């Protein structure tokens, strides 16, 4: 059976790819002059569930005494997990072209933060 740290690491790689894909999808919508549609909302929910699962695994690892070598790892993880809900609140759930641009930028930012989180996670 794989260890928690193995699962946490593989899920982190999935987060990186998912955030990039969400950023690309939203950027394409933005450049085509389209906004956020129901398919994108559904994908955001799936991504957020994945991020929360990643966080729960991280908390379990902390409880078991498995700490990252750099505590910035925890900050990066929290920032990644709260980015999409933060955009949702900031944009007041609007679905226009401008919001697609904001989601694209934030998703690409999350992509970079998730890479940095892996670098500090050990």
Coordinates of C-alpha atoms in Angstrom, one line a residue:
X1 CA 0.0 0.0 0.0
X2 CA 1.4 3.4 -0.9
X3 CA 2.4 5.7 1.9
X4 CA 0.6 9.0 2.7
X5 CA 3.5 11.0 1.5
X6 CA 3.5 9.2 -1.8
X7 CA -0.2 9.8 -2.3
X8 CA 0.2 13.5 -1.2
X9 CA 3.1 13.9 -3.7
X10 CA 1.2 12.3 -6.6
X11 CA -1.9 14.4 -5.8
X12 CA 0.3 17.5 -5.8
X13 CA 1.4 16.7 -9.3
X14 CA -2.2 16.3 -10.3
X15 CA -3.0 19.7 -8.8
X16 CA -0.2 21.3 -10.9
X17 CA -1.6 19.9 -14.1
X18 CA -5.2 20.6 -13.2
X19 CA -4.4 24.2 -12.3
X20 CA -2.6 24.7 -15.6
X21 CA -5.5 23.1 -17.5
X22 CA -8.0 25.3 -15.8
X23 CA -5.9 28.4 -16.5
X24 CA -5.6 27.4 -20.2
X25 CA -9.3 26.7 -20.5
X26 CA -10.3 30.1 -18.9
X27 CA -7.7 31.9 -21.0
X28 CA -9.1 30.4 -24.2
X29 CA -12.6 31.5 -23.1
X30 CA -11.3 35.0 -22.4
X31 CA -9.6 35.4 -25.8
X32 CA -12.6 34.1 -27.6
X33 CA -14.7 36.7 -25.8
X34 CA -16.6 34.2 -23.7
X35 CA -17.2 34.0 -20.0
X36 CA -17.4 31.2 -17.5
X37 CA -19.9 28.5 -18.3
X38 CA -21.5 25.7 -16.2
X39 CA -18.8 23.2 -17.4
X40 CA -16.1 25.4 -16.0
X41 CA -17.9 25.8 -12.7
X42 CA -18.2 22.0 -12.4
X43 CA -14.5 21.6 -13.2
X44 CA -13.7 24.2 -10.5
X45 CA -15.7 22.3 -7.9
X46 CA -13.9 19.1 -8.8
X47 CA -10.6 20.9 -8.5
X48 CA -11.4 22.4 -5.2
X49 CA -12.5 19.0 -3.8
X50 CA -9.1 17.7 -5.0
X51 CA -7.3 20.6 -3.2
X52 CA -9.3 20.0 0.0
X53 CA -8.4 16.3 -0.1
X54 CA -4.8 17.3 -0.6
X55 CA -5.1 19.6 2.5
X56 CA -6.7 16.8 4.6
X57 CA -3.9 14.5 3.7
X58 CA -1.4 17.2 4.7
X59 CA -3.0 17.7 8.0
X60 CA -3.0 14.0 8.7
X61 CA 0.7 13.8 7.9
X62 CA 1.3 16.7 10.3
X63 CA -0.6 14.9 13.0
X64 CA 1.5 11.8 12.4
X65 CA 4.6 13.8 12.8
X66 CA 5.6 14.1 9.1
X67 CA 6.6 17.7 8.7
X68 CA 7.9 19.4 5.6
X69 CA 11.5 20.6 5.8
X70 CA 10.4 24.2 5.0
X71 CA 7.3 25.5 6.8
X72 CA 6.6 27.7 3.7
X73 CA 5.2 24.6 2.3
X74 CA 2.1 25.0 4.5
X75 CA 1.6 28.6 3.4
X76 CA 1.8 27.6 -0.2
X77 CA -0.7 24.8 0.3
X78 CA -3.2 27.1 2.1
X79 CA -2.8 29.8 -0.6
X80 CA -3.5 27.3 -3.4
X81 CA -6.5 25.8 -1.6
X82 CA -8.1 29.2 -1.0
X83 CA -7.4 30.8 -4.4
X84 CA -10.4 29.7 -6.4
X85 CA -12.9 30.4 -3.6
X86 CA -11.2 33.8 -3.1
X87 CA -11.8 34.6 -6.8
X88 CA -15.4 33.4 -6.6
X89 CA -16.0 35.8 -3.7
X90 CA -14.0 38.6 -5.3
X91 CA -15.9 38.3 -8.6
X92 CA -19.2 37.8 -6.8
X93 CA -19.8 34.7 -8.9
X94 CA -20.2 36.7 -12.1
X95 CA -19.6 34.8 -15.3
X96 CA -18.4 37.4 -17.8
X97 CA -15.3 37.7 -20.0
X98 CA -13.4 39.7 -17.4
X99 CA -14.0 37.0 -14.8
X100 CA -12.7 34.4 -17.2
X101 CA -9.5 36.5 -17.4
X102 CA -9.3 36.6 -13.6
X103 CA -9.7 32.9 -13.3
X104 CA -7.1 32.3 -15.9
X105 CA -4.5 34.5 -14.1
X106 CA -5.3 33.0 -10.7
X107 CA -5.2 29.4 -12.1
X108 CA -1.7 30.1 -13.6
X109 CA -0.7 31.7 -10.3
X110 CA -1.9 28.5 -8.5
X111 CA 0.1 26.5 -11.0
X112 CA 3.3 28.3 -9.9
X113 CA 2.5 28.1 -6.2
X114 CA 1.8 24.4 -6.4
X115 CA 5.2 23.9 -8.1
X116 CA 6.8 26.0 -5.3
X117 CA 5.0 23.9 -2.7
X118 CA 6.4 20.7 -4.1
X119 CA 9.9 22.3 -4.0
X120 CA 9.5 23.2 -0.3
X121 CA 7.8 19.9 0.6
X122 CA 10.9 17.7 0.4

